[in-house]
PDB file of C-alpha atoms in Angstrom:
ATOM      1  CA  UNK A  22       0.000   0.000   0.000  1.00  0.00           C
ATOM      2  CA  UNK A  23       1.416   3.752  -0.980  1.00  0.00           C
ATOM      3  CA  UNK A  24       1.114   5.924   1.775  1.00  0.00           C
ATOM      4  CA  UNK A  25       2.092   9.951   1.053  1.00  0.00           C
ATOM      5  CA  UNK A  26       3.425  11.532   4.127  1.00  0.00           C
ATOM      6  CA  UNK A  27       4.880  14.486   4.943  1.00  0.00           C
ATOM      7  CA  UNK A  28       9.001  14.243   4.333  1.00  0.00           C
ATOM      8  CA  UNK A  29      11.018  15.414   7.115  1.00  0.00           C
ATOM      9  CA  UNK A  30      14.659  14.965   5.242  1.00  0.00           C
ATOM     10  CA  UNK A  31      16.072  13.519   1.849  1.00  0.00           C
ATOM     11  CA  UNK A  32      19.321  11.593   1.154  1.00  0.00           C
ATOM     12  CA  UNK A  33      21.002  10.871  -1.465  1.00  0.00           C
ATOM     13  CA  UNK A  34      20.777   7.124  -0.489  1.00  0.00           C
ATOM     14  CA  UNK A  35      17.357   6.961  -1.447  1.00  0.00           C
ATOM     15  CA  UNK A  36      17.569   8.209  -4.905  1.00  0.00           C
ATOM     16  CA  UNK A  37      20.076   5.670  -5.823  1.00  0.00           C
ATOM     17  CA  UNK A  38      17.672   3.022  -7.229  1.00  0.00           C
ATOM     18  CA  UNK A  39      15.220   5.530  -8.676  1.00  0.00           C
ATOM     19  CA  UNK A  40      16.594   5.021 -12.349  1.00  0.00           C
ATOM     20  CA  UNK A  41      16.804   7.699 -15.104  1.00  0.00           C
ATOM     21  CA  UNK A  42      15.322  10.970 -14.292  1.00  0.00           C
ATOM     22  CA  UNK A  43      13.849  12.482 -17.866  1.00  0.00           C
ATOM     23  CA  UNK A  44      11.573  12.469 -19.873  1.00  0.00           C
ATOM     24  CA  UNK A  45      10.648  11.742 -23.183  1.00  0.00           C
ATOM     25  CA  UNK A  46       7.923  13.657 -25.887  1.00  0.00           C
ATOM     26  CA  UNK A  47       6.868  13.007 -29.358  1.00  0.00           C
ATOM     27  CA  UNK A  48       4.898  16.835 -29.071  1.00  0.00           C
ATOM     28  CA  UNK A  49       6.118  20.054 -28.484  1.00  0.00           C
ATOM     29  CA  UNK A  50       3.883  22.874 -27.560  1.00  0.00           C
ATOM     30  CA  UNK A  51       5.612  25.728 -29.950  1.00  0.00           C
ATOM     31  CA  UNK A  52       5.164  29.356 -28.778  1.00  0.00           C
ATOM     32  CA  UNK A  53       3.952  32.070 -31.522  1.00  0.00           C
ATOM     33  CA  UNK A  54       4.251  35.984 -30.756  1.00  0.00           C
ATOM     34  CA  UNK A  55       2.576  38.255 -32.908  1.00  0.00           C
ATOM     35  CA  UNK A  56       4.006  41.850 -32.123  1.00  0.00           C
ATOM     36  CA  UNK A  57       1.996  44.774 -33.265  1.00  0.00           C
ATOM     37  CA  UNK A  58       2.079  48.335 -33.067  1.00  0.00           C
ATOM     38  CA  UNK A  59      -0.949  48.183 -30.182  1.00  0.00           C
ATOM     39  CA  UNK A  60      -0.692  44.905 -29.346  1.00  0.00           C
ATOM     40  CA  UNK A  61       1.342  41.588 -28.396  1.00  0.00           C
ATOM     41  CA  UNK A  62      -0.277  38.129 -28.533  1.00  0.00           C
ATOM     42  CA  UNK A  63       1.092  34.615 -27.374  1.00  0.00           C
ATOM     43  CA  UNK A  64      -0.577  31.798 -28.469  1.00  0.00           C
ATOM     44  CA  UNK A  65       0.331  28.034 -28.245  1.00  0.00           C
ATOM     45  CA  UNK A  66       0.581  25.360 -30.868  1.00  0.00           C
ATOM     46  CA  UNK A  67       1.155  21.728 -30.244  1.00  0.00           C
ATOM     47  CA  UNK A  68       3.394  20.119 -33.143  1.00  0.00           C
ATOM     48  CA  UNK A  69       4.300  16.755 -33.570  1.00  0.00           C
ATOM     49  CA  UNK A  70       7.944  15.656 -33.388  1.00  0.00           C
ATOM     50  CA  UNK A  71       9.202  13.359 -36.296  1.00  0.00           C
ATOM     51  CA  UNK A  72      12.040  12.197 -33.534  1.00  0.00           C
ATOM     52  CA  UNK A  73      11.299  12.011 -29.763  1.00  0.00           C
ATOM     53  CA  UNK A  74      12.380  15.027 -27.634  1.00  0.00           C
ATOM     54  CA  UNK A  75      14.756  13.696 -24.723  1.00  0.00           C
ATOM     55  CA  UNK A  76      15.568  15.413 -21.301  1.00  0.00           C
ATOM     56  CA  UNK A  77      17.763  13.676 -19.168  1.00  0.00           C
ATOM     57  CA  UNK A  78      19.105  14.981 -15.385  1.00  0.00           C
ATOM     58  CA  UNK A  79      20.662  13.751 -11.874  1.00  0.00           C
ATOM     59  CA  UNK A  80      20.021  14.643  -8.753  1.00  0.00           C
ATOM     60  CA  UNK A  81      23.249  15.742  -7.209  1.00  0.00           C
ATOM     61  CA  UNK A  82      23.774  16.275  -3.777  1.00  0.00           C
ATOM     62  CA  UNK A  83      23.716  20.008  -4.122  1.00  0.00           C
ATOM     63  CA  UNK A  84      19.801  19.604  -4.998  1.00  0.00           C
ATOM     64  CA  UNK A  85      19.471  17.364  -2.208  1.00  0.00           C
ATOM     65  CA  UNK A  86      20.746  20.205  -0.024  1.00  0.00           C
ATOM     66  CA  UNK A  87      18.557  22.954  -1.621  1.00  0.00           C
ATOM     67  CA  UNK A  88      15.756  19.972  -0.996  1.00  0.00           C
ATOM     68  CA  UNK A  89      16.248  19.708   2.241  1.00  0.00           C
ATOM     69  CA  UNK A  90      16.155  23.404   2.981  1.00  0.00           C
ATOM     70  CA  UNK A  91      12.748  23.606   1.389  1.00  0.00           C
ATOM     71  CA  UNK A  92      11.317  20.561   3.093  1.00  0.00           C
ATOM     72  CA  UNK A  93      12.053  22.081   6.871  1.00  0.00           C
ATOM     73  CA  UNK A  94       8.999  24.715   6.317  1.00  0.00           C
ATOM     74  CA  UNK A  95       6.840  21.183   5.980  1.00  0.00           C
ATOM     75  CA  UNK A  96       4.805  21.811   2.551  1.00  0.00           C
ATOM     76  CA  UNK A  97       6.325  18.745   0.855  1.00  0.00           C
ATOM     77  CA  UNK A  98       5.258  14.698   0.662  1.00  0.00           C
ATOM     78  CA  UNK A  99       6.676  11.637  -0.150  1.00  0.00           C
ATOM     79  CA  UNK A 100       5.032   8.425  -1.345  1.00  0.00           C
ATOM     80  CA  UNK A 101       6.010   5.816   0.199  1.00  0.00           C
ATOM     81  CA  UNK A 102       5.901   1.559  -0.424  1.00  0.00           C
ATOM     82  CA  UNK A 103       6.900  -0.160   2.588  1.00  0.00           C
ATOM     83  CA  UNK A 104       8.531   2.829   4.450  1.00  0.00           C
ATOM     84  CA  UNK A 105      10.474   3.146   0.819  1.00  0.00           C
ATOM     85  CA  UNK A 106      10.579   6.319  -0.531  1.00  0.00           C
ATOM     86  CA  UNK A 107       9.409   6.219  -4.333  1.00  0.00           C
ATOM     87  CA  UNK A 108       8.141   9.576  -5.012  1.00  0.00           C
ATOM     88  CA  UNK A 109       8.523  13.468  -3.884  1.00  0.00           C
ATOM     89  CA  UNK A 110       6.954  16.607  -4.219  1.00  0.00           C
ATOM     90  CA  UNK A 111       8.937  19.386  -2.818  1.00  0.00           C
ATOM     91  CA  UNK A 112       6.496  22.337  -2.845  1.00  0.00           C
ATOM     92  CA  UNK A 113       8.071  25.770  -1.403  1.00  0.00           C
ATOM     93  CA  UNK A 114       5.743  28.768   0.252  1.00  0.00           C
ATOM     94  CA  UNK A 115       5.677  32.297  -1.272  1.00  0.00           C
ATOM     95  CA  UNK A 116       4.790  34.458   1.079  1.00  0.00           C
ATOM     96  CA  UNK A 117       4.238  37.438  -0.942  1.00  0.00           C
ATOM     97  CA  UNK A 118       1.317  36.229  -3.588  1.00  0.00           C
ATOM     98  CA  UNK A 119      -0.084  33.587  -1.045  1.00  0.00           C
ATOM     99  CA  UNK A 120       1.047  30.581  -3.076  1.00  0.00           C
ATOM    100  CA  UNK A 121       2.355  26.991  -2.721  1.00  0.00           C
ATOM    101  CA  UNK A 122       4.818  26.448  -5.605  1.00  0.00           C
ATOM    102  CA  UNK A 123       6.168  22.939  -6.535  1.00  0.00           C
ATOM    103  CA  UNK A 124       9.565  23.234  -6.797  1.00  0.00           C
ATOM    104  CA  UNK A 125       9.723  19.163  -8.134  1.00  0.00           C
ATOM    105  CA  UNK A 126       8.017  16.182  -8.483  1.00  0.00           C
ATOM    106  CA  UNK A 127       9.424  12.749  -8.765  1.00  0.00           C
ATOM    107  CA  UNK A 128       8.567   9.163  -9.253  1.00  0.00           C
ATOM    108  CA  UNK A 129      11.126   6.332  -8.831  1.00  0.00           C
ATOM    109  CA  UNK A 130      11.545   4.739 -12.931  1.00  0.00           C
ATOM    110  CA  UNK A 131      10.078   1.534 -11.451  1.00  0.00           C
ATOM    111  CA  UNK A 132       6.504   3.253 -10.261  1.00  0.00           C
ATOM    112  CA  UNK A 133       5.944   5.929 -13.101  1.00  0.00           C
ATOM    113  CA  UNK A 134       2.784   5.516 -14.910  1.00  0.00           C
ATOM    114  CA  UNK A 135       0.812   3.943 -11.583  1.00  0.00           C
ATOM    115  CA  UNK A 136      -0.557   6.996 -10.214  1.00  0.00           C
ATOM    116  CA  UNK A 137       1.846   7.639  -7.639  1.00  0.00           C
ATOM    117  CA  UNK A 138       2.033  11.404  -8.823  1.00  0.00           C
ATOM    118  CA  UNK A 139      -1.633  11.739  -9.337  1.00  0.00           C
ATOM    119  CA  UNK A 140      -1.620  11.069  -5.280  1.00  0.00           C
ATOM    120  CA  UNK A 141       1.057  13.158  -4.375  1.00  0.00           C
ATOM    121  CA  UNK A 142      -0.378  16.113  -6.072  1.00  0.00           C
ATOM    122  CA  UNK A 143      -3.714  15.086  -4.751  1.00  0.00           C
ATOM    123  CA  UNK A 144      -2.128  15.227  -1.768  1.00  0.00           C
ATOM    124  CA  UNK A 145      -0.391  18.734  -2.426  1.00  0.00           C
ATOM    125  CA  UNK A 146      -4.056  20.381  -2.964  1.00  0.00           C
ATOM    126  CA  UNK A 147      -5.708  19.285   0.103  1.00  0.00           C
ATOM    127  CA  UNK A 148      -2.322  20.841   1.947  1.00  0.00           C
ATOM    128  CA  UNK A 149      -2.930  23.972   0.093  1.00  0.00           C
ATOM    129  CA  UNK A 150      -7.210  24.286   0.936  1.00  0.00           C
ATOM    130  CA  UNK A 151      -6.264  23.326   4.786  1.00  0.00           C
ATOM    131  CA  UNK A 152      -3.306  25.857   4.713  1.00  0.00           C
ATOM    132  CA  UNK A 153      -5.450  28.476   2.885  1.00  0.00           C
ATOM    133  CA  UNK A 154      -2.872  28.853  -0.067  1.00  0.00           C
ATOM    134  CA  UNK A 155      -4.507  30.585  -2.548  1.00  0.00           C
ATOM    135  CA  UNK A 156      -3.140  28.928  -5.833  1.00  0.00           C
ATOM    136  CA  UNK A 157      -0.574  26.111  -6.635  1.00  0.00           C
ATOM    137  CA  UNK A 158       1.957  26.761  -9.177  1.00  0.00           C
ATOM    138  CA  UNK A 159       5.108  25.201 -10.509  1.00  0.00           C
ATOM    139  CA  UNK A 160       6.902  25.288 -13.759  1.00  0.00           C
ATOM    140  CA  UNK A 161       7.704  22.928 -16.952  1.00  0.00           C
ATOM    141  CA  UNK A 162       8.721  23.018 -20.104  1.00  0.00           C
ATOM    142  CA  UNK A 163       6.877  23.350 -23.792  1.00  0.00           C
ATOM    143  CA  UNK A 164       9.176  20.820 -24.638  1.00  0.00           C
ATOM    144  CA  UNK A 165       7.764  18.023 -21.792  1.00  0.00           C
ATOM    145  CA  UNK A 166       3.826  17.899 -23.259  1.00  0.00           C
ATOM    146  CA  UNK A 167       3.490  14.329 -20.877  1.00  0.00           C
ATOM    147  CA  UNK A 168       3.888  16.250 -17.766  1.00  0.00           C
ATOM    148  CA  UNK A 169       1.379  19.235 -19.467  1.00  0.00           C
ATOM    149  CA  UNK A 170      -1.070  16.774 -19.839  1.00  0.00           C
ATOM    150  CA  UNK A 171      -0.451  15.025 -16.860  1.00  0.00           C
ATOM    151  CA  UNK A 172      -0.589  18.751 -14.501  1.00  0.00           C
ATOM    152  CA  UNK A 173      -4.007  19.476 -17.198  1.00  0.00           C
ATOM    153  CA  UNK A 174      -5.571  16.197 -15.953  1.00  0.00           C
ATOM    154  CA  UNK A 175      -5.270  17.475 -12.218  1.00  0.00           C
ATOM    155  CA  UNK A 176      -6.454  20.729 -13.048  1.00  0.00           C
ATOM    156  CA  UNK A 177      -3.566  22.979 -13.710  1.00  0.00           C
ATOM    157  CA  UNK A 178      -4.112  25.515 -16.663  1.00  0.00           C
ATOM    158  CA  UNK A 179      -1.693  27.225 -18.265  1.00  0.00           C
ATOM    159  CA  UNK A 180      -1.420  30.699 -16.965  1.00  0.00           C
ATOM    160  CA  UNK A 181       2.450  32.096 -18.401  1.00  0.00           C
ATOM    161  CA  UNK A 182       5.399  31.960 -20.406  1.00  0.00           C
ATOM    162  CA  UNK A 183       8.836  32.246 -20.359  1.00  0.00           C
ATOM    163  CA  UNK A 184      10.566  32.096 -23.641  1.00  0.00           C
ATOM    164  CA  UNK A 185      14.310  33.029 -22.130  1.00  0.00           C
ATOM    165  CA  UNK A 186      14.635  31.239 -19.004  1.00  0.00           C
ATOM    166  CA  UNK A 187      16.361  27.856 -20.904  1.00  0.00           C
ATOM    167  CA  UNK A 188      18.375  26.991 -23.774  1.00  0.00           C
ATOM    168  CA  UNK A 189      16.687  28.762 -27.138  1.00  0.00           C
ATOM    169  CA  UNK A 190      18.968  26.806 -29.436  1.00  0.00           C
ATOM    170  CA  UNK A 191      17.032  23.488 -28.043  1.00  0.00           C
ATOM    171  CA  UNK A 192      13.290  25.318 -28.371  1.00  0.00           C
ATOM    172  CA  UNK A 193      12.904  25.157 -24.689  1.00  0.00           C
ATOM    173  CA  UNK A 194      10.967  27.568 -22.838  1.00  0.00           C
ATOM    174  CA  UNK A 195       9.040  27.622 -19.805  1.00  0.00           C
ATOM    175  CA  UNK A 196       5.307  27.548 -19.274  1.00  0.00           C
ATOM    176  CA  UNK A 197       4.158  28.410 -15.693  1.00  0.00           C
ATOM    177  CA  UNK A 198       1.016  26.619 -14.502  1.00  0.00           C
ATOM    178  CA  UNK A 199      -1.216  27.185 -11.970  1.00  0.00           C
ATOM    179  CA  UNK A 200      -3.989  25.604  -9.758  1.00  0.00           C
ATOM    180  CA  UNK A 201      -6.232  27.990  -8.740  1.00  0.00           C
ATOM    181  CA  UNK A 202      -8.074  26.786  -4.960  1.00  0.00           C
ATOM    182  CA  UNK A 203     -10.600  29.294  -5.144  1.00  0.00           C
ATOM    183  CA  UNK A 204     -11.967  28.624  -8.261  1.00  0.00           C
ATOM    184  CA  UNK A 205     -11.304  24.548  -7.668  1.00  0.00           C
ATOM    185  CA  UNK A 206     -13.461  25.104  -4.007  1.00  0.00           C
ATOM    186  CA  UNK A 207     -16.564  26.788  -6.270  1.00  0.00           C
ATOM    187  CA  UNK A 208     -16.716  24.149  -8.780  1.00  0.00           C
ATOM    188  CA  UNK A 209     -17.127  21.566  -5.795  1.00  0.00           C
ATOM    189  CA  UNK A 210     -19.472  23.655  -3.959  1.00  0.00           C
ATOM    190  CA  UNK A 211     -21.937  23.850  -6.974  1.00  0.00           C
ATOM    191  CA  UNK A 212     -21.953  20.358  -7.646  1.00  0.00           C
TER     192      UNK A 212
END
């Protein structure tokens, strides 16, 4: 049975059998700006790859430590099998706009596609209604259109765009999504 707790501290240890951190997409959400005299408009296209976009990164100790940090102020999870850790969310307070933002979210290689993120974000909203957060947000990449979809199915949307914060010569850029508790908390209530 999974259980998702709250994490109290992360080593490196229990990473090592967590396989290849990535991902991999056949789509690509490409980013079109129309700039007028009056006006500037974004808009979003999703484009199929001929060859699969790959992403590929370790976690070094160094994000353990920045990890850690986050995890003292007790807004992040961890599923667990058998008091094994096999997933984190590391979700980070911001103080100034009342928000929760997920800083990462994880699945050991050997549990992705079994819901174990689909419960630790679960679990990441009902932290955020009983904290009175008002919006979850995090941050991925047009390039990864699985996790889109995946953060879409849970109820993110879409709400910005950053076409300079990665590489330009690989098409990345960042798309900011949010969850928005309010609005979530109405479309409950009128049910």
């Amino acid at each position: 049975m999974i259980k998702i707790e709250i994490i109290k501290t992360l080593t490196e240890n229990e990473f090592s059998t967590w396989g290849h951190n990535g991902y991999e997409s056949y789509q690509i959400f490409t980013i079109n700006v129309i700039n007028q005299q009056e006006s500037i408009s974004f808009s979003l296209s999703l484009k199929s790859l001929e060859e699969p976009y790959l992403k590929h990164w370790e976690i070094k100790s160094a994000d353990i430590d920045t990890f850690n940090e986050i995890i003292k102020a007790g807004h992040s999870f961890g599923a667990y099998e058998d008091d094994r850790l096999i997933g984190i969310v590391i979700c980070e307070e911001r103080t100034w706009n009342n928000s929760l933002h997920i800083e990462s979210i994880l699945v050991s290689e050997k549990y992705r596609q079994k819901g174990i993120g689909k419960l630790l974000i679960e679990k990441v909203i009902v932290h955020a209604e009983h904290k009175n957060f008002r919006l979850i947000e995090l941050e991925t990449q047009n390039t990864n259109v699985p996790a889109i979809k995946f953060y879409q199915n849970q109820g993110f949307k879409i709400t910005g765009i950053n076409m300079k914060l990665y590489n330009e010569e690989k098409n990345e850029m960042a798309l900011y999504m949010t969850y928005d508790i309010l609005i979530a908390k109405q479309k409950t209530t009128n049910r």
